[in-house]
């Protein structure tokens, strides 16, 4: 049955509203005119606690849910804390998806990641390549959890007729990112390293791995626009890739970040640190054919991110 577009007053629960994606989704929906967004800090609602999630959904009765809440991190965090990543993500998504069913939520937008695809998937990766080969070891726990979430959404659609779509996001970056040097993703980590090296007038800065892997990046506000698009439109898919369609080597990314930041020193590559998967360029033609396309190029996105980082750096001292 064709879905009705949400009204601006419909209650929409944005889970994970303080994170990179969740905060961008809140910005996008508020600027679009949605006036009834429901949010909760994890200190007030631990989505890993089943009873708390059920009580919250019963009292708030959201009509739409965007689940951007997850335990996330870069290659080192995934590699070092696989137990936390698989437990927290399975608990969060299982509770949210089941509560959506119990409260007959009209539509769930569930955030996934392109790291769920096989390590050596054909490039660009299509949705059909899921589960066709072994996963990248460094983030297998997280990937298994996110695949389970996707499969739970598909199972609920089949058994209960629940409406949802899983957005398989490529590597995202932008304002509101985590800049912790050990746990963050590559762009915030290199941006902070270059920033601090510039301030210290250092002659070098370190880069993990060989710099050879290729990565695709999407500015987080473009991701939020994709989430809004899927909230407002029916799609014939249970999952769609969301990417920029452009890839860059880590070494060239670092040079671009140093240029944006204004650090002119030498890059020292540390092959002791993991490279991770060699490539993960997503084929986003399903979503593009429906009308979505990214609007922020990598250099522009890096400049926007660095402006935000510089303005808020003092507030984050001691990250
Ligand atoms: O973004 P990132 O941490 O995760 O690392 P993945 C990407 C690449 O950047 C790796 C290199 O090849 C790293 O070796 N790199 C270079 C660095 N310097 C640094 C640095 O200082 N910090 C970091 N973090 N990387 C993640 C998955 O994979 O992708 C997550 O582990 C998630 O689960 C995310 O899916 C989107 O892109 O390799």
PDB file of N, CA and C and ligand atoms in Angstrom, residues 71-79 85 112-116 136 138-140 142-143 146 169-172 180-190 193 205-217 250-251 253-254 269-270 273-277 280, ligand 1:
ATOM      1  N   UNK A  71      27.029   1.779  18.176  1.00  0.00           N
ATOM      2  CA  UNK A  71      28.404   1.851  18.670  1.00  0.00           C
ATOM      3  C   UNK A  71      29.280   1.873  17.425  1.00  0.00           C
ATOM      4  N   UNK A  72      29.903   2.999  17.149  1.00  0.00           N
ATOM      5  CA  UNK A  72      30.691   3.128  15.910  1.00  0.00           C
ATOM      6  C   UNK A  72      32.114   3.570  16.244  1.00  0.00           C
ATOM      7  N   UNK A  73      32.985   3.412  15.238  1.00  0.00           N
ATOM      8  CA  UNK A  73      34.364   3.857  15.420  1.00  0.00           C
ATOM      9  C   UNK A  73      35.189   3.505  14.208  1.00  0.00           C
ATOM     10  N   UNK A  74      36.430   3.951  14.211  1.00  0.00           N
ATOM     11  CA  UNK A  74      37.325   3.671  13.102  1.00  0.00           C
ATOM     12  C   UNK A  74      37.926   2.279  13.200  1.00  0.00           C
ATOM     13  N   UNK A  75      38.942   2.078  12.371  1.00  0.00           N
ATOM     14  CA  UNK A  75      39.515   0.736  12.220  1.00  0.00           C
ATOM     15  C   UNK A  75      40.104   0.233  13.529  1.00  0.00           C
ATOM     16  N   UNK A  76      40.735   1.118  14.309  1.00  0.00           N
ATOM     17  CA  UNK A  76      41.375   0.667  15.561  1.00  0.00           C
ATOM     18  C   UNK A  76      40.318   0.298  16.603  1.00  0.00           C
ATOM     19  N   UNK A  77      39.288   1.121  16.733  1.00  0.00           N
ATOM     20  CA  UNK A  77      38.227   0.845  17.720  1.00  0.00           C
ATOM     21  C   UNK A  77      37.541  -0.477  17.393  1.00  0.00           C
ATOM     22  N   UNK A  78      37.244  -0.683  16.104  1.00  0.00           N
ATOM     23  CA  UNK A  78      36.595  -1.943  15.699  1.00  0.00           C
ATOM     24  C   UNK A  78      37.485  -3.135  15.992  1.00  0.00           C
ATOM     25  N   UNK A  79      38.770  -2.963  15.743  1.00  0.00           N
ATOM     26  CA  UNK A  79      39.727  -4.059  15.905  1.00  0.00           C
ATOM     27  C   UNK A  79      39.962  -4.385  17.378  1.00  0.00           C
ATOM     28  N   UNK A  85      31.394  -3.863  20.224  1.00  0.00           N
ATOM     29  CA  UNK A  85      30.730  -3.481  18.972  1.00  0.00           C
ATOM     30  C   UNK A  85      29.600  -4.443  18.620  1.00  0.00           C
ATOM     31  N   UNK A 112      22.948   1.462   8.129  1.00  0.00           N
ATOM     32  CA  UNK A 112      23.960   0.415   8.044  1.00  0.00           C
ATOM     33  C   UNK A 112      25.274   1.044   7.610  1.00  0.00           C
ATOM     34  N   UNK A 113      26.160   0.216   7.044  1.00  0.00           N
ATOM     35  CA  UNK A 113      27.478   0.705   6.636  1.00  0.00           C
ATOM     36  C   UNK A 113      28.001  -0.182   5.510  1.00  0.00           C
ATOM     37  N   UNK A 114      28.777   0.403   4.614  1.00  0.00           N
ATOM     38  CA  UNK A 114      29.300  -0.402   3.488  1.00  0.00           C
ATOM     39  C   UNK A 114      30.392  -1.360   3.946  1.00  0.00           C
ATOM     40  N   UNK A 115      30.768  -1.294   5.239  1.00  0.00           N
ATOM     41  CA  UNK A 115      31.770  -2.266   5.712  1.00  0.00           C
ATOM     42  C   UNK A 115      31.135  -3.654   5.886  1.00  0.00           C
ATOM     43  N   UNK A 116      29.823  -3.745   5.630  1.00  0.00           N
ATOM     44  CA  UNK A 116      29.162  -5.071   5.754  1.00  0.00           C
ATOM     45  C   UNK A 116      29.452  -5.960   4.544  1.00  0.00           C
ATOM     46  N   UNK A 136      35.951  -8.179   6.004  1.00  0.00           N
ATOM     47  CA  UNK A 136      37.215  -7.571   6.462  1.00  0.00           C
ATOM     48  C   UNK A 136      37.376  -7.900   7.946  1.00  0.00           C
ATOM     49  N   UNK A 138      39.133  -6.665  10.456  1.00  0.00           N
ATOM     50  CA  UNK A 138      39.205  -5.633  11.498  1.00  0.00           C
ATOM     51  C   UNK A 138      37.836  -5.161  11.966  1.00  0.00           C
ATOM     52  N   UNK A 139      36.799  -5.297  11.124  1.00  0.00           N
ATOM     53  CA  UNK A 139      35.486  -4.840  11.598  1.00  0.00           C
ATOM     54  C   UNK A 139      34.407  -5.880  11.420  1.00  0.00           C
ATOM     55  N   UNK A 140      34.804  -7.163  11.460  1.00  0.00           N
ATOM     56  CA  UNK A 140      33.833  -8.256  11.243  1.00  0.00           C
ATOM     57  C   UNK A 140      32.712  -8.238  12.285  1.00  0.00           C
ATOM     58  N   UNK A 142      31.362  -5.730  13.996  1.00  0.00           N
ATOM     59  CA  UNK A 142      30.416  -4.644  13.674  1.00  0.00           C
ATOM     60  C   UNK A 142      29.620  -4.988  12.422  1.00  0.00           C
ATOM     61  N   UNK A 143      30.298  -5.509  11.416  1.00  0.00           N
ATOM     62  CA  UNK A 143      29.623  -5.839  10.150  1.00  0.00           C
ATOM     63  C   UNK A 143      28.556  -6.914  10.366  1.00  0.00           C
ATOM     64  N   UNK A 146      25.533  -5.326  11.963  1.00  0.00           N
ATOM     65  CA  UNK A 146      24.740  -4.493  11.043  1.00  0.00           C
ATOM     66  C   UNK A 146      24.016  -5.344   9.997  1.00  0.00           C
ATOM     67  N   UNK A 169      25.544   3.178   4.387  1.00  0.00           N
ATOM     68  CA  UNK A 169      26.330   4.411   4.210  1.00  0.00           C
ATOM     69  C   UNK A 169      27.805   4.090   3.986  1.00  0.00           C
ATOM     70  N   UNK A 170      28.405   4.816   3.081  1.00  0.00           N
ATOM     71  CA  UNK A 170      29.857   4.751   2.899  1.00  0.00           C
ATOM     72  C   UNK A 170      30.509   5.503   4.070  1.00  0.00           C
ATOM     73  N   UNK A 171      31.842   5.677   4.016  1.00  0.00           N
ATOM     74  CA  UNK A 171      32.512   6.402   5.107  1.00  0.00           C
ATOM     75  C   UNK A 171      32.004   7.836   5.163  1.00  0.00           C
ATOM     76  N   UNK A 172      31.453   8.220   6.295  1.00  0.00           N
ATOM     77  CA  UNK A 172      30.867   9.544   6.454  1.00  0.00           C
ATOM     78  C   UNK A 172      31.795  10.448   7.261  1.00  0.00           C
ATOM     79  N   UNK A 180      38.433  11.812  18.494  1.00  0.00           N
ATOM     80  CA  UNK A 180      39.377  11.089  19.354  1.00  0.00           C
ATOM     81  C   UNK A 180      40.423  10.383  18.477  1.00  0.00           C
ATOM     82  N   UNK A 181      41.701  10.566  18.810  1.00  0.00           N
ATOM     83  CA  UNK A 181      42.753  10.095  17.900  1.00  0.00           C
ATOM     84  C   UNK A 181      42.817   8.577  17.785  1.00  0.00           C
ATOM     85  N   UNK A 182      42.365   7.851  18.789  1.00  0.00           N
ATOM     86  CA  UNK A 182      42.456   6.386  18.734  1.00  0.00           C
ATOM     87  C   UNK A 182      41.182   5.751  18.200  1.00  0.00           C
ATOM     88  N   UNK A 183      40.023   6.330  18.534  1.00  0.00           N
ATOM     89  CA  UNK A 183      38.764   5.656  18.204  1.00  0.00           C
ATOM     90  C   UNK A 183      38.063   6.191  16.949  1.00  0.00           C
ATOM     91  N   UNK A 184      38.554   7.308  16.422  1.00  0.00           N
ATOM     92  CA  UNK A 184      37.788   7.952  15.344  1.00  0.00           C
ATOM     93  C   UNK A 184      38.090   7.334  13.979  1.00  0.00           C
ATOM     94  N   UNK A 185      37.307   7.798  12.996  1.00  0.00           N
ATOM     95  CA  UNK A 185      37.556   7.406  11.607  1.00  0.00           C
ATOM     96  C   UNK A 185      38.687   8.245  11.042  1.00  0.00           C
ATOM     97  N   UNK A 186      39.076   7.908   9.805  1.00  0.00           N
ATOM     98  CA  UNK A 186      40.305   8.486   9.274  1.00  0.00           C
ATOM     99  C   UNK A 186      40.260   9.993   9.089  1.00  0.00           C
ATOM    100  N   UNK A 187      39.151  10.543   8.566  1.00  0.00           N
ATOM    101  CA  UNK A 187      39.175  11.979   8.291  1.00  0.00           C
ATOM    102  C   UNK A 187      39.307  12.807   9.575  1.00  0.00           C
ATOM    103  N   UNK A 188      38.466  12.610  10.590  1.00  0.00           N
ATOM    104  CA  UNK A 188      38.660  13.421  11.799  1.00  0.00           C
ATOM    105  C   UNK A 188      40.026  13.190  12.443  1.00  0.00           C
ATOM    106  N   UNK A 189      40.529  11.962  12.407  1.00  0.00           N
ATOM    107  CA  UNK A 189      41.835  11.678  13.025  1.00  0.00           C
ATOM    108  C   UNK A 189      42.949  12.444  12.311  1.00  0.00           C
ATOM    109  N   UNK A 190      42.960  12.372  10.978  1.00  0.00           N
ATOM    110  CA  UNK A 190      44.037  13.065  10.236  1.00  0.00           C
ATOM    111  C   UNK A 190      43.879  14.584  10.335  1.00  0.00           C
ATOM    112  N   UNK A 193      45.231  15.566  13.703  1.00  0.00           N
ATOM    113  CA  UNK A 193      46.693  15.428  13.706  1.00  0.00           C
ATOM    114  C   UNK A 193      47.344  16.583  12.946  1.00  0.00           C
ATOM    115  N   UNK A 205      53.902  14.485  10.518  1.00  0.00           N
ATOM    116  CA  UNK A 205      52.735  13.928  11.192  1.00  0.00           C
ATOM    117  C   UNK A 205      52.585  12.468  10.748  1.00  0.00           C
ATOM    118  N   UNK A 206      52.045  11.628  11.642  1.00  0.00           N
ATOM    119  CA  UNK A 206      51.974  10.193  11.322  1.00  0.00           C
ATOM    120  C   UNK A 206      50.634   9.845  10.681  1.00  0.00           C
ATOM    121  N   UNK A 207      50.724   8.887   9.751  1.00  0.00           N
ATOM    122  CA  UNK A 207      49.530   8.363   9.064  1.00  0.00           C
ATOM    123  C   UNK A 207      49.535   6.851   9.272  1.00  0.00           C
ATOM    124  N   UNK A 208      48.412   6.273   9.650  1.00  0.00           N
ATOM    125  CA  UNK A 208      48.383   4.816   9.862  1.00  0.00           C
ATOM    126  C   UNK A 208      48.423   4.079   8.535  1.00  0.00           C
ATOM    127  N   UNK A 209      49.014   2.860   8.565  1.00  0.00           N
ATOM    128  CA  UNK A 209      49.005   1.993   7.395  1.00  0.00           C
ATOM    129  C   UNK A 209      49.952   2.488   6.312  1.00  0.00           C
ATOM    130  N   UNK A 210      49.723   1.963   5.108  1.00  0.00           N
ATOM    131  CA  UNK A 210      50.595   2.275   3.970  1.00  0.00           C
ATOM    132  C   UNK A 210      50.126   3.504   3.184  1.00  0.00           C
ATOM    133  N   UNK A 211      48.882   3.907   3.410  1.00  0.00           N
ATOM    134  CA  UNK A 211      48.321   5.018   2.632  1.00  0.00           C
ATOM    135  C   UNK A 211      47.766   4.569   1.287  1.00  0.00           C
ATOM    136  N   UNK A 212      47.927   3.269   0.990  1.00  0.00           N
ATOM    137  CA  UNK A 212      47.512   2.770  -0.322  1.00  0.00           C
ATOM    138  C   UNK A 212      46.003   2.466  -0.443  1.00  0.00           C
ATOM    139  N   UNK A 213      45.310   2.085   0.659  1.00  0.00           N
ATOM    140  CA  UNK A 213      43.881   1.740   0.493  1.00  0.00           C
ATOM    141  C   UNK A 213      43.099   2.902  -0.104  1.00  0.00           C
ATOM    142  N   UNK A 214      42.037   2.536  -0.806  1.00  0.00           N
ATOM    143  CA  UNK A 214      41.147   3.542  -1.378  1.00  0.00           C
ATOM    144  C   UNK A 214      39.888   3.611  -0.528  1.00  0.00           C
ATOM    145  N   UNK A 215      39.359   4.815  -0.353  1.00  0.00           N
ATOM    146  CA  UNK A 215      38.120   4.987   0.393  1.00  0.00           C
ATOM    147  C   UNK A 215      37.217   5.976  -0.317  1.00  0.00           C
ATOM    148  N   UNK A 216      35.933   5.751  -0.137  1.00  0.00           N
ATOM    149  CA  UNK A 216      34.897   6.665  -0.634  1.00  0.00           C
ATOM    150  C   UNK A 216      34.376   7.443   0.570  1.00  0.00           C
ATOM    151  N   UNK A 217      34.140   8.711   0.412  1.00  0.00           N
ATOM    152  CA  UNK A 217      33.652   9.533   1.528  1.00  0.00           C
ATOM    153  C   UNK A 217      32.419  10.318   1.102  1.00  0.00           C
ATOM    154  N   UNK A 250      44.244   6.855   0.745  1.00  0.00           N
ATOM    155  CA  UNK A 250      44.437   7.466   2.061  1.00  0.00           C
ATOM    156  C   UNK A 250      45.576   8.485   1.997  1.00  0.00           C
ATOM    157  N   UNK A 251      46.614   8.178   1.247  1.00  0.00           N
ATOM    158  CA  UNK A 251      47.751   9.111   1.138  1.00  0.00           C
ATOM    159  C   UNK A 251      47.314  10.423   0.490  1.00  0.00           C
ATOM    160  N   UNK A 253      44.245  11.538   0.334  1.00  0.00           N
ATOM    161  CA  UNK A 253      43.295  12.170   1.270  1.00  0.00           C
ATOM    162  C   UNK A 253      44.071  12.985   2.299  1.00  0.00           C
ATOM    163  N   UNK A 254      45.143  12.375   2.820  1.00  0.00           N
ATOM    164  CA  UNK A 254      45.925  13.074   3.853  1.00  0.00           C
ATOM    165  C   UNK A 254      46.538  14.358   3.299  1.00  0.00           C
ATOM    166  N   UNK A 269      54.342   7.404   7.224  1.00  0.00           N
ATOM    167  CA  UNK A 269      53.379   6.293   7.205  1.00  0.00           C
ATOM    168  C   UNK A 269      53.848   5.194   8.155  1.00  0.00           C
ATOM    169  N   UNK A 270      52.919   4.634   8.929  1.00  0.00           N
ATOM    170  CA  UNK A 270      53.247   3.594   9.908  1.00  0.00           C
ATOM    171  C   UNK A 270      52.592   2.278   9.497  1.00  0.00           C
ATOM    172  N   UNK A 273      50.334  -0.175  11.614  1.00  0.00           N
ATOM    173  CA  UNK A 273      48.885  -0.004  11.821  1.00  0.00           C
ATOM    174  C   UNK A 273      48.141  -0.627  10.650  1.00  0.00           C
ATOM    175  N   UNK A 274      46.912  -1.159  10.868  1.00  0.00           N
ATOM    176  CA  UNK A 274      46.204  -1.891   9.793  1.00  0.00           C
ATOM    177  C   UNK A 274      45.686  -0.980   8.681  1.00  0.00           C
ATOM    178  N   UNK A 275      45.744  -1.498   7.459  1.00  0.00           N
ATOM    179  CA  UNK A 275      45.180  -0.787   6.308  1.00  0.00           C
ATOM    180  C   UNK A 275      43.670  -0.992   6.206  1.00  0.00           C
ATOM    181  N   UNK A 276      43.230  -2.177   6.684  1.00  0.00           N
ATOM    182  CA  UNK A 276      41.807  -2.531   6.526  1.00  0.00           C
ATOM    183  C   UNK A 276      41.525  -2.972   5.106  1.00  0.00           C
ATOM    184  N   UNK A 277      40.292  -2.882   4.692  1.00  0.00           N
ATOM    185  CA  UNK A 277      39.913  -3.377   3.371  1.00  0.00           C
ATOM    186  C   UNK A 277      40.558  -2.505   2.287  1.00  0.00           C
ATOM    187  N   UNK A 280      36.374   0.060  -0.915  1.00  0.00           N
ATOM    188  CA  UNK A 280      34.941  -0.212  -0.682  1.00  0.00           C
ATOM    189  C   UNK A 280      34.110   0.911  -1.301  1.00  0.00           C
TER     190      UNK A 280
HETATM  191  O1  LIG B   1      38.144   5.331   8.655  1.00  0.00           O
HETATM  192  P1  LIG B   1      38.934   4.171   9.161  1.00  0.00           P
HETATM  193  O2  LIG B   1      39.319   4.192  10.584  1.00  0.00           O
HETATM  194  O3  LIG B   1      38.089   2.828   8.917  1.00  0.00           O
HETATM  195  O4  LIG B   1      40.313   3.936   8.364  1.00  0.00           O
HETATM  196  P2  LIG B   1      37.795   1.955   7.631  1.00  0.00           P
HETATM  197  C1  LIG B   1      40.391   4.057   6.997  1.00  0.00           C
HETATM  198  C2  LIG B   1      41.824   3.925   6.531  1.00  0.00           C
HETATM  199  O5  LIG B   1      42.538   5.092   6.983  1.00  0.00           O
HETATM  200  C3  LIG B   1      42.661   2.715   7.015  1.00  0.00           C
HETATM  201  C4  LIG B   1      43.824   4.730   7.442  1.00  0.00           C
HETATM  202  O6  LIG B   1      43.402   2.250   5.914  1.00  0.00           O
HETATM  203  C5  LIG B   1      43.605   3.337   8.033  1.00  0.00           C
HETATM  204  O7  LIG B   1      44.850   2.651   8.122  1.00  0.00           O
HETATM  205  N1  LIG B   1      44.303   5.704   8.431  1.00  0.00           N
HETATM  206  C6  LIG B   1      45.441   6.436   8.289  1.00  0.00           C
HETATM  207  C7  LIG B   1      43.738   6.018   9.592  1.00  0.00           C
HETATM  208  N2  LIG B   1      45.643   7.200   9.375  1.00  0.00           N
HETATM  209  C8  LIG B   1      44.586   6.954  10.210  1.00  0.00           C
HETATM  210  C9  LIG B   1      44.241   7.457  11.492  1.00  0.00           C
HETATM  211  O8  LIG B   1      44.968   8.269  12.123  1.00  0.00           O
HETATM  212  N3  LIG B   1      43.078   7.016  12.039  1.00  0.00           N
HETATM  213  C10 LIG B   1      42.273   6.120  11.374  1.00  0.00           C
HETATM  214  N4  LIG B   1      41.123   5.733  11.958  1.00  0.00           N
HETATM  215  N5  LIG B   1      42.574   5.590  10.154  1.00  0.00           N
HETATM  216  C11 LIG B   1      35.653   1.523   9.040  1.00  0.00           C
HETATM  217  C12 LIG B   1      35.045   0.366   9.801  1.00  0.00           C
HETATM  218  O9  LIG B   1      36.681   0.984   8.238  1.00  0.00           O
HETATM  219  O10 LIG B   1      34.711   2.134   8.178  1.00  0.00           O
HETATM  220  C13 LIG B   1      33.835   0.807  10.558  1.00  0.00           C
HETATM  221  O11 LIG B   1      36.028  -0.177  10.679  1.00  0.00           O
HETATM  222  C14 LIG B   1      32.896   1.609   9.692  1.00  0.00           C
HETATM  223  O12 LIG B   1      33.155  -0.318  11.055  1.00  0.00           O
HETATM  224  C15 LIG B   1      33.625   2.680   8.921  1.00  0.00           C
HETATM  225  O13 LIG B   1      32.255   0.775   8.798  1.00  0.00           O
HETATM  226  C16 LIG B   1      32.690   3.393   7.983  1.00  0.00           C
HETATM  227  O14 LIG B   1      37.215   2.765   6.536  1.00  0.00           O
HETATM  228  O15 LIG B   1      38.976   1.118   7.309  1.00  0.00           O
END
